Amino acid sequence: MKAKDILKSMKPYKPGKGIEEVKEEYGLDRIVKLASNENPYGFSPVVKEELPKLVSKLEIYPDGYAAAVRSKVSGFLGVDEEQIIFGNGSDEVVQIICRTFLEPGANTVMASPTFPQYRHNALIEGAEVREVPLKDGHHDLEEMIRQIDDNTRVFWICTPNNPTGVHINEETIKDVLSRVPEHVLVVLDEAYYEYLEAEDSFDAVAALKQYPNLMVLRTFSKAYGLAGLRIGFGLADADVIQVLEPAREPFNTSTVAQAAAILALDDQEFISTTVEANHRNKKALMRFCDENDLGYYDTQANFLLIQLPISGDEMFEYLLTQGFIVRSGEALGLPNSIRLTIGKEEDMKQIQQAMREKLEMVKQS
């Protein structure tokens, strides 16, 4: 058997340590996971109440067209049903995009670091990956545009960017869209869209009418809290969706996920309440960083990348012993930092105290 040569140099996605694993390793009774940018408040109580009713007729394949949730998203966002493609999480839509447009001889342009699945899937398809380092946590869009040539197929923009959390304002994105050639698909990944509070944010959905080479990604995994069910979607011109559809697996979103997404969209009170709590706790964390001379980026997401006087691995390991799982910046390509998901108020107070203790140890050593 002979696999693709590129796979020999690639590593599979390695998730962070699981809660039960950490409990056993450190002899702890309680673990707070703040590493994967999940919603600490769970998911809509409406979904929870209805969930038992959704688990039925599992012997029947799901609706491959996702007609009911397609209709719901169409009405909710004001787009045509033909402008939507669904995936097993928005990361599967990333895979579908790469499968459709990328191949040996083609190239794709992205920031670095950003969501790693852009690069991962592009390499599997044999495409050249052109990565442009971030500038102060932001996409260096001027340099990214300079990297475009006749063989460029996909131009990735993650806003707010994972792992820095910064967003790209309306004026800047409009400028980019006016300059990227029509043969290049511009993908705006808005996985953290619901957490945006900046007044200068870009209305990407409305812009679809103006830019036929624009695609927008959204997910139910973050603010909606349905990460375990795996459902997300992409929005684009109907012609783009038509090209993408043959690369999608026929039954890629489950019956339960489709039904739960419909209920979740109807419960916007859950979204507004939990997003508001996120904003409050995020501001408190920023004040903590200011008080302790820790740098950070002005995040518009549900996480904060915190710059440290020590390695991210060292802080990560210490916080594990205190019952907190975070993401080390060393693993993200941003040394001397951690990415910390904004949790519940009491959990945030406790992790700030743990970080304060560690920083004091460092000063005394």
Short mmCIF file of C-alpha atoms in Angstrom, two decimals:
data_model
loop_
_atom_site.label_atom_id
_atom_site.label_comp_id
_atom_site.label_asym_id
_atom_site.label_seq_id
_atom_site.Cartn_x
_atom_site.Cartn_y
_atom_site.Cartn_z
CA MET A 1 0.00 0.00 0.00
CA LYS A 2 1.24 3.48 -0.81
CA ALA A 3 -0.29 6.55 0.78
CA LYS A 4 0.26 10.14 -0.33
CA ASP A 5 3.84 11.18 0.45
CA ILE A 6 2.67 14.39 2.14
CA LEU A 7 0.96 12.37 4.87
CA LYS A 8 4.32 11.03 6.05
CA SER A 9 5.30 14.52 7.18
CA MET A 10 1.94 15.42 8.73
CA LYS A 11 0.59 14.74 12.18
CA PRO A 12 -3.05 14.01 13.01
CA TYR A 13 -4.97 16.52 15.08
CA LYS A 14 -4.05 16.06 18.72
CA PRO A 15 -6.79 17.20 21.09
CA GLY A 16 -5.91 18.54 24.52
CA LYS A 17 -5.97 16.31 27.57
CA GLY A 18 -9.40 15.05 28.53
CA ILE A 19 -11.05 15.90 31.82
CA GLU A 20 -11.03 12.34 33.18
CA GLU A 21 -7.40 11.87 32.15
CA VAL A 22 -6.33 15.01 34.05
CA LYS A 23 -8.37 14.04 37.12
CA GLU A 24 -6.64 10.69 37.32
CA GLU A 25 -3.14 12.00 36.57
CA TYR A 26 -3.23 14.80 39.16
CA GLY A 27 -5.58 13.29 41.72
CA LEU A 28 -8.16 16.07 41.32
CA ASP A 29 -11.91 15.91 41.89
CA ARG A 30 -12.84 18.81 39.61
CA ILE A 31 -11.44 19.98 36.30
CA VAL A 32 -12.40 23.13 34.38
CA LYS A 33 -11.68 22.87 30.66
CA LEU A 34 -10.83 26.25 29.14
CA ALA A 35 -8.87 25.05 26.12
CA SER A 36 -11.27 24.50 23.20
CA ASN A 37 -13.36 27.70 23.15
CA GLU A 38 -16.57 25.83 23.97
CA ASN A 39 -19.54 27.60 25.52
CA PRO A 40 -19.15 27.17 29.32
CA TYR A 41 -22.91 27.64 29.74
CA GLY A 42 -23.67 24.59 27.64
CA PHE A 43 -26.43 24.79 25.05
CA SER A 44 -29.99 26.03 24.79
CA PRO A 45 -32.35 24.62 27.46
CA VAL A 46 -34.93 24.32 24.69
CA VAL A 47 -32.65 21.88 22.87
CA LYS A 48 -32.00 19.99 26.11
CA GLU A 49 -35.71 19.64 26.81
CA GLU A 50 -36.51 18.44 23.29
CA LEU A 51 -33.45 16.24 22.81
CA PRO A 52 -35.08 12.95 23.92
CA LYS A 53 -37.74 13.43 21.25
CA LEU A 54 -35.08 14.00 18.60
CA VAL A 55 -33.44 10.63 19.18
CA SER A 56 -35.81 8.51 17.14
CA LYS A 57 -35.83 6.64 13.83
CA LEU A 58 -32.05 6.31 13.99
CA GLU A 59 -32.25 3.41 11.56
CA ILE A 60 -33.13 5.89 8.79
CA TYR A 61 -30.48 7.96 7.02
CA PRO A 62 -30.65 11.72 7.67
CA ASP A 63 -31.93 14.15 5.06
CA GLY A 64 -28.87 14.59 2.86
CA TYR A 65 -30.17 17.95 1.65
CA ALA A 66 -30.82 19.10 5.25
CA ALA A 67 -34.03 20.69 4.00
CA ALA A 68 -35.56 21.74 7.32
CA VAL A 69 -32.46 23.35 8.80
CA ARG A 70 -31.62 24.79 5.38
CA SER A 71 -34.99 26.55 5.35
CA LYS A 72 -34.45 27.80 8.91
CA VAL A 73 -30.97 29.21 8.21
CA SER A 74 -32.19 30.72 4.96
CA GLY A 75 -34.95 32.63 6.72
CA PHE A 76 -32.80 33.55 9.71
CA LEU A 77 -30.00 35.07 7.64
CA GLY A 78 -31.99 36.24 4.63
CA VAL A 79 -30.16 34.17 2.01
CA ASP A 80 -31.48 31.80 -0.65
CA GLU A 81 -31.54 28.12 0.25
CA GLU A 82 -29.29 27.43 -2.75
CA GLN A 83 -26.60 29.61 -1.14
CA ILE A 84 -26.01 27.23 1.78
CA ILE A 85 -23.87 24.12 2.22
CA PHE A 86 -23.84 22.15 5.49
CA GLY A 87 -20.98 20.27 7.06
CA ASN A 88 -20.09 18.05 9.98
CA GLY A 89 -18.91 21.21 11.73
CA SER A 90 -17.62 24.15 9.69
CA ASP A 91 -14.24 22.40 9.58
CA GLU A 92 -15.77 19.84 7.21
CA VAL A 93 -16.82 22.74 4.98
CA VAL A 94 -13.14 23.75 5.00
CA GLN A 95 -12.31 20.23 3.84
CA ILE A 96 -14.96 20.41 1.10
CA ILE A 97 -13.55 23.73 -0.14
CA CYS A 98 -10.05 22.26 -0.33
CA ARG A 99 -11.28 19.08 -2.00
CA THR A 100 -13.09 21.16 -4.61
CA PHE A 101 -10.59 23.87 -5.48
CA LEU A 102 -7.10 22.69 -4.49
CA GLU A 103 -4.79 20.29 -6.29
CA PRO A 104 -1.12 19.98 -7.25
CA GLY A 105 -0.04 23.12 -9.08
CA ALA A 106 -2.56 25.32 -7.26
CA ASN A 107 -1.81 27.41 -4.21
CA THR A 108 -3.71 28.89 -1.30
CA VAL A 109 -2.95 31.94 0.86
CA MET A 110 -3.50 32.24 4.61
CA ALA A 111 -2.20 33.90 7.75
CA SER A 112 0.03 32.15 10.27
CA PRO A 113 -0.91 31.20 12.88
CA THR A 114 -4.60 30.80 12.15
CA PHE A 115 -7.12 27.93 12.16
CA PRO A 116 -4.83 24.97 11.29
CA GLN A 117 -7.34 23.01 9.21
CA TYR A 118 -6.90 25.38 6.25
CA ARG A 119 -3.27 24.33 5.93
CA HIS A 120 -3.88 20.70 6.87
CA ASN A 121 -6.49 20.06 4.19
CA ALA A 122 -4.67 22.07 1.53
CA LEU A 123 -1.53 19.97 1.99
CA ILE A 124 -3.50 16.73 1.70
CA GLU A 125 -4.83 17.94 -1.67
CA GLY A 126 -1.26 18.57 -2.85
CA ALA A 127 -1.56 22.35 -3.09
CA GLU A 128 1.15 24.85 -2.23
CA VAL A 129 0.41 26.65 1.04
CA ARG A 130 1.52 30.29 1.22
CA GLU A 131 1.52 31.38 4.85
CA VAL A 132 2.02 35.00 5.87
CA PRO A 133 3.00 35.70 9.50
CA LEU A 134 0.62 37.77 11.59
CA LYS A 135 1.55 41.36 12.43
CA ASP A 136 0.72 42.18 16.06
CA GLY A 137 -1.89 39.42 16.05
CA HIS A 138 -3.55 40.65 12.85
CA HIS A 139 -3.57 39.28 9.29
CA ASP A 140 -0.92 41.00 7.18
CA LEU A 141 -3.41 41.45 4.37
CA GLU A 142 -1.14 43.56 2.17
CA GLU A 143 1.47 40.80 2.06
CA MET A 144 -1.23 38.15 1.67
CA ILE A 145 -2.57 39.93 -1.41
CA ARG A 146 0.97 40.13 -2.81
CA GLN A 147 1.18 36.35 -2.56
CA ILE A 148 -1.72 35.88 -5.00
CA ASP A 149 -0.94 34.76 -8.54
CA ASP A 150 -2.72 33.03 -11.43
CA ASN A 151 -2.57 29.69 -9.61
CA THR A 152 -4.09 30.93 -6.35
CA ARG A 153 -7.46 29.31 -5.70
CA VAL A 154 -8.44 30.10 -2.08
CA PHE A 155 -7.66 33.09 0.16
CA TRP A 156 -8.47 32.44 3.84
CA ILE A 157 -9.45 35.13 6.35
CA CYS A 158 -10.34 34.09 9.90
CA THR A 159 -12.17 36.89 11.69
CA PRO A 160 -12.07 36.93 14.65
CA ASN A 161 -8.82 35.08 14.18
CA ASN A 162 -8.07 31.89 16.06
CA PRO A 163 -5.80 31.98 18.11
CA THR A 164 -5.40 35.75 18.58
CA GLY A 165 -9.09 36.72 18.70
CA VAL A 166 -8.71 39.96 16.75
CA HIS A 167 -11.22 40.90 14.05
CA ILE A 168 -10.86 42.67 10.71
CA ASN A 169 -12.97 45.77 10.28
CA GLU A 170 -15.44 46.51 7.52
CA GLU A 171 -13.30 49.02 5.63
CA THR A 172 -10.34 46.65 5.48
CA ILE A 173 -12.33 43.63 4.30
CA LYS A 174 -14.08 45.67 1.62
CA ASP A 175 -10.68 46.83 0.40
CA VAL A 176 -9.43 43.24 0.26
CA LEU A 177 -12.51 42.05 -1.63
CA SER A 178 -12.08 44.83 -4.19
CA ARG A 179 -8.47 43.77 -4.86
CA VAL A 180 -8.53 39.98 -4.80
CA PRO A 181 -8.96 38.65 -8.37
CA GLU A 182 -12.28 37.03 -9.28
CA HIS A 183 -10.65 33.64 -9.87
CA VAL A 184 -9.77 33.41 -6.15
CA LEU A 185 -12.36 32.29 -3.59
CA VAL A 186 -12.19 34.49 -0.48
CA VAL A 187 -13.28 32.51 2.57
CA LEU A 188 -14.30 34.50 5.64
CA ASP A 189 -14.33 32.11 8.59
CA GLU A 190 -16.68 33.59 11.18
CA ALA A 191 -16.78 30.73 13.70
CA TYR A 192 -16.85 33.29 16.53
CA TYR A 193 -19.27 35.68 14.83
CA GLU A 194 -21.79 35.74 17.69
CA TYR A 195 -19.16 37.10 20.09
CA LEU A 196 -18.33 40.14 17.96
CA GLU A 197 -19.06 43.42 19.71
CA ALA A 198 -16.99 45.80 17.57
CA GLU A 199 -19.03 48.53 15.91
CA ASP A 200 -16.87 48.41 12.77
CA SER A 201 -17.45 44.70 12.07
CA PHE A 202 -18.19 43.60 8.51
CA ASP A 203 -21.62 42.36 7.41
CA ALA A 204 -20.35 39.42 5.40
CA VAL A 205 -23.77 37.90 4.71
CA ALA A 206 -25.05 41.11 3.10
CA ALA A 207 -21.83 41.34 1.07
CA LEU A 208 -22.54 38.02 -0.66
CA LYS A 209 -24.81 39.89 -3.07
CA GLN A 210 -21.91 42.06 -4.19
CA TYR A 211 -19.00 39.61 -4.29
CA PRO A 212 -19.57 36.33 -6.18
CA ASN A 213 -16.16 34.99 -5.07
CA LEU A 214 -16.91 35.43 -1.33
CA MET A 215 -17.74 32.55 1.01
CA VAL A 216 -18.70 32.83 4.69
CA LEU A 217 -18.35 30.05 7.28
CA ARG A 218 -20.46 29.79 10.44
CA THR A 219 -20.83 27.09 13.09
CA PHE A 220 -23.15 25.83 15.80
CA SER A 221 -20.15 24.59 17.81
CA LYS A 222 -19.15 27.77 19.63
CA ALA A 223 -21.83 30.20 20.89
CA TYR A 224 -24.66 27.73 20.24
CA GLY A 225 -22.89 25.05 22.28
CA LEU A 226 -23.57 22.15 19.91
CA ALA A 227 -19.92 21.11 19.40
CA GLY A 228 -20.73 17.51 20.27
CA LEU A 229 -23.32 17.24 17.52
CA ARG A 230 -21.05 18.60 14.75
CA ILE A 231 -22.91 20.94 12.44
CA GLY A 232 -21.83 24.08 10.64
CA PHE A 233 -22.39 25.69 7.27
CA GLY A 234 -21.01 27.82 4.48
CA LEU A 235 -22.73 30.64 2.59
CA ALA A 236 -21.83 31.72 -0.93
CA ASP A 237 -23.20 32.53 -4.35
CA ALA A 238 -25.45 29.71 -5.56
CA ASP A 239 -23.03 28.94 -8.39
CA VAL A 240 -20.19 28.39 -5.91
CA ILE A 241 -22.35 26.11 -3.76
CA GLN A 242 -23.31 24.10 -6.84
CA VAL A 243 -19.62 23.52 -7.58
CA LEU A 244 -18.94 22.48 -3.97
CA GLU A 245 -21.84 20.07 -3.50
CA PRO A 246 -20.40 17.07 -5.40
CA ALA A 247 -17.44 17.10 -2.96
CA ARG A 248 -19.74 16.81 0.05
CA GLU A 249 -20.49 13.39 1.51
CA PRO A 250 -24.19 12.52 0.99
CA PHE A 251 -25.27 12.19 4.66
CA ASN A 252 -22.69 14.37 6.39
CA THR A 253 -24.91 15.92 9.09
CA SER A 254 -26.99 13.78 11.41
CA THR A 255 -30.73 13.90 11.94
CA VAL A 256 -30.25 14.93 15.57
CA ALA A 257 -27.77 17.68 14.69
CA GLN A 258 -30.08 19.15 12.07
CA ALA A 259 -33.07 19.20 14.43
CA ALA A 260 -31.04 20.62 17.33
CA ALA A 261 -29.66 23.41 15.13
CA ILE A 262 -33.21 24.49 14.25
CA LEU A 263 -34.18 24.69 17.93
CA ALA A 264 -30.93 26.48 18.80
CA LEU A 265 -31.53 29.17 16.18
CA ASP A 266 -34.97 29.81 17.67
CA ASP A 267 -33.50 30.40 21.15
CA GLN A 268 -31.69 33.69 20.60
CA GLU A 269 -32.27 34.57 24.26
CA PHE A 270 -29.74 31.88 25.19
CA ILE A 271 -27.23 33.38 22.76
CA SER A 272 -27.65 36.95 23.98
CA THR A 273 -27.51 35.96 27.67
CA THR A 274 -24.40 33.81 27.40
CA VAL A 275 -22.61 36.20 25.04
CA GLU A 276 -23.26 39.06 27.46
CA ALA A 277 -21.80 36.97 30.31
CA ASN A 278 -18.79 36.21 28.12
CA HIS A 279 -18.22 39.93 27.54
CA ARG A 280 -18.34 40.68 31.27
CA ASN A 281 -15.95 37.91 32.22
CA LYS A 282 -13.63 38.78 29.34
CA LYS A 283 -13.34 42.38 30.52
CA ALA A 284 -12.57 41.18 34.04
CA LEU A 285 -9.82 38.93 32.66
CA MET A 286 -8.37 41.85 30.72
CA ARG A 287 -8.28 43.93 33.92
CA PHE A 288 -6.44 41.08 35.62
CA CYS A 289 -3.89 41.08 32.79
CA ASP A 290 -3.45 44.87 33.07
CA GLU A 291 -2.91 44.61 36.82
CA ASN A 292 -0.26 41.93 36.35
CA ASP A 293 1.53 43.45 33.33
CA LEU A 294 0.47 40.64 31.00
CA GLY A 295 0.05 41.48 27.34
CA TYR A 296 -2.98 40.40 25.31
CA TYR A 297 -4.78 41.08 22.06
CA ASP A 298 -8.11 42.92 21.95
CA THR A 299 -10.12 39.79 21.32
CA GLN A 300 -13.56 39.75 19.76
CA ALA A 301 -14.03 36.05 20.49
CA ASN A 302 -14.73 33.92 23.56
CA PHE A 303 -11.04 33.48 24.39
CA LEU A 304 -8.02 35.59 25.23
CA LEU A 305 -4.44 35.02 24.12
CA ILE A 306 -2.31 36.08 27.10
CA GLN A 307 1.40 36.88 26.78
CA LEU A 308 3.54 35.65 29.65
CA PRO A 309 7.03 36.18 31.15
CA ILE A 310 7.44 32.38 31.03
CA SER A 311 6.73 29.71 28.44
CA GLY A 312 3.16 28.79 27.70
CA ASP A 313 4.03 25.17 28.46
CA GLU A 314 5.17 26.07 31.97
CA MET A 315 1.96 27.97 32.74
CA PHE A 316 -0.10 25.21 31.11
CA GLU A 317 1.49 22.54 33.30
CA TYR A 318 1.03 24.57 36.48
CA LEU A 319 -2.62 25.28 35.74
CA LEU A 320 -3.19 21.57 35.13
CA THR A 321 -2.09 20.86 38.70
CA GLN A 322 -4.66 23.41 39.85
CA GLY A 323 -7.47 21.80 37.87
CA PHE A 324 -7.55 24.00 34.75
CA ILE A 325 -6.96 22.90 31.15
CA VAL A 326 -5.85 25.74 28.85
CA ARG A 327 -4.01 25.84 25.51
CA SER A 328 -0.29 26.51 25.47
CA GLY A 329 0.86 29.11 22.97
CA GLU A 330 3.85 26.93 22.13
CA ALA A 331 1.42 24.49 20.50
CA LEU A 332 -0.20 27.34 18.56
CA GLY A 333 2.98 28.89 17.17
CA LEU A 334 2.92 31.77 19.66
CA PRO A 335 5.56 31.08 22.34
CA ASN A 336 5.32 32.52 25.85
CA SER A 337 1.56 32.67 25.82
CA ILE A 338 -1.60 30.72 26.63
CA ARG A 339 -4.98 30.81 24.95
CA LEU A 340 -7.64 30.88 27.63
CA THR A 341 -11.32 30.28 26.91
CA ILE A 342 -13.57 32.70 28.82
CA GLY A 343 -15.40 30.62 31.41
CA LYS A 344 -17.96 31.20 34.11
CA GLU A 345 -17.35 34.04 36.57
CA GLU A 346 -16.33 31.87 39.55
CA ASP A 347 -14.05 29.70 37.44
CA MET A 348 -12.38 32.79 36.01
CA LYS A 349 -11.74 34.17 39.49
CA GLN A 350 -10.14 30.89 40.51
CA ILE A 351 -7.90 30.57 37.46
CA GLN A 352 -6.80 34.18 37.82
CA GLN A 353 -5.78 33.41 41.41
CA ALA A 354 -3.85 30.35 40.23
CA MET A 355 -2.07 32.42 37.56
CA ARG A 356 -1.28 35.11 40.15
CA GLU A 357 0.31 32.49 42.39
CA LYS A 358 2.42 31.13 39.55
CA LEU A 359 3.58 34.58 38.49
CA GLU A 360 4.59 35.31 42.08
CA MET A 361 6.63 32.09 42.14
CA VAL A 362 8.41 33.23 38.99
CA LYS A 363 9.26 36.61 40.52
CA GLN A 364 10.71 34.96 43.61
CA SER A 365 12.79 32.40 41.73
#
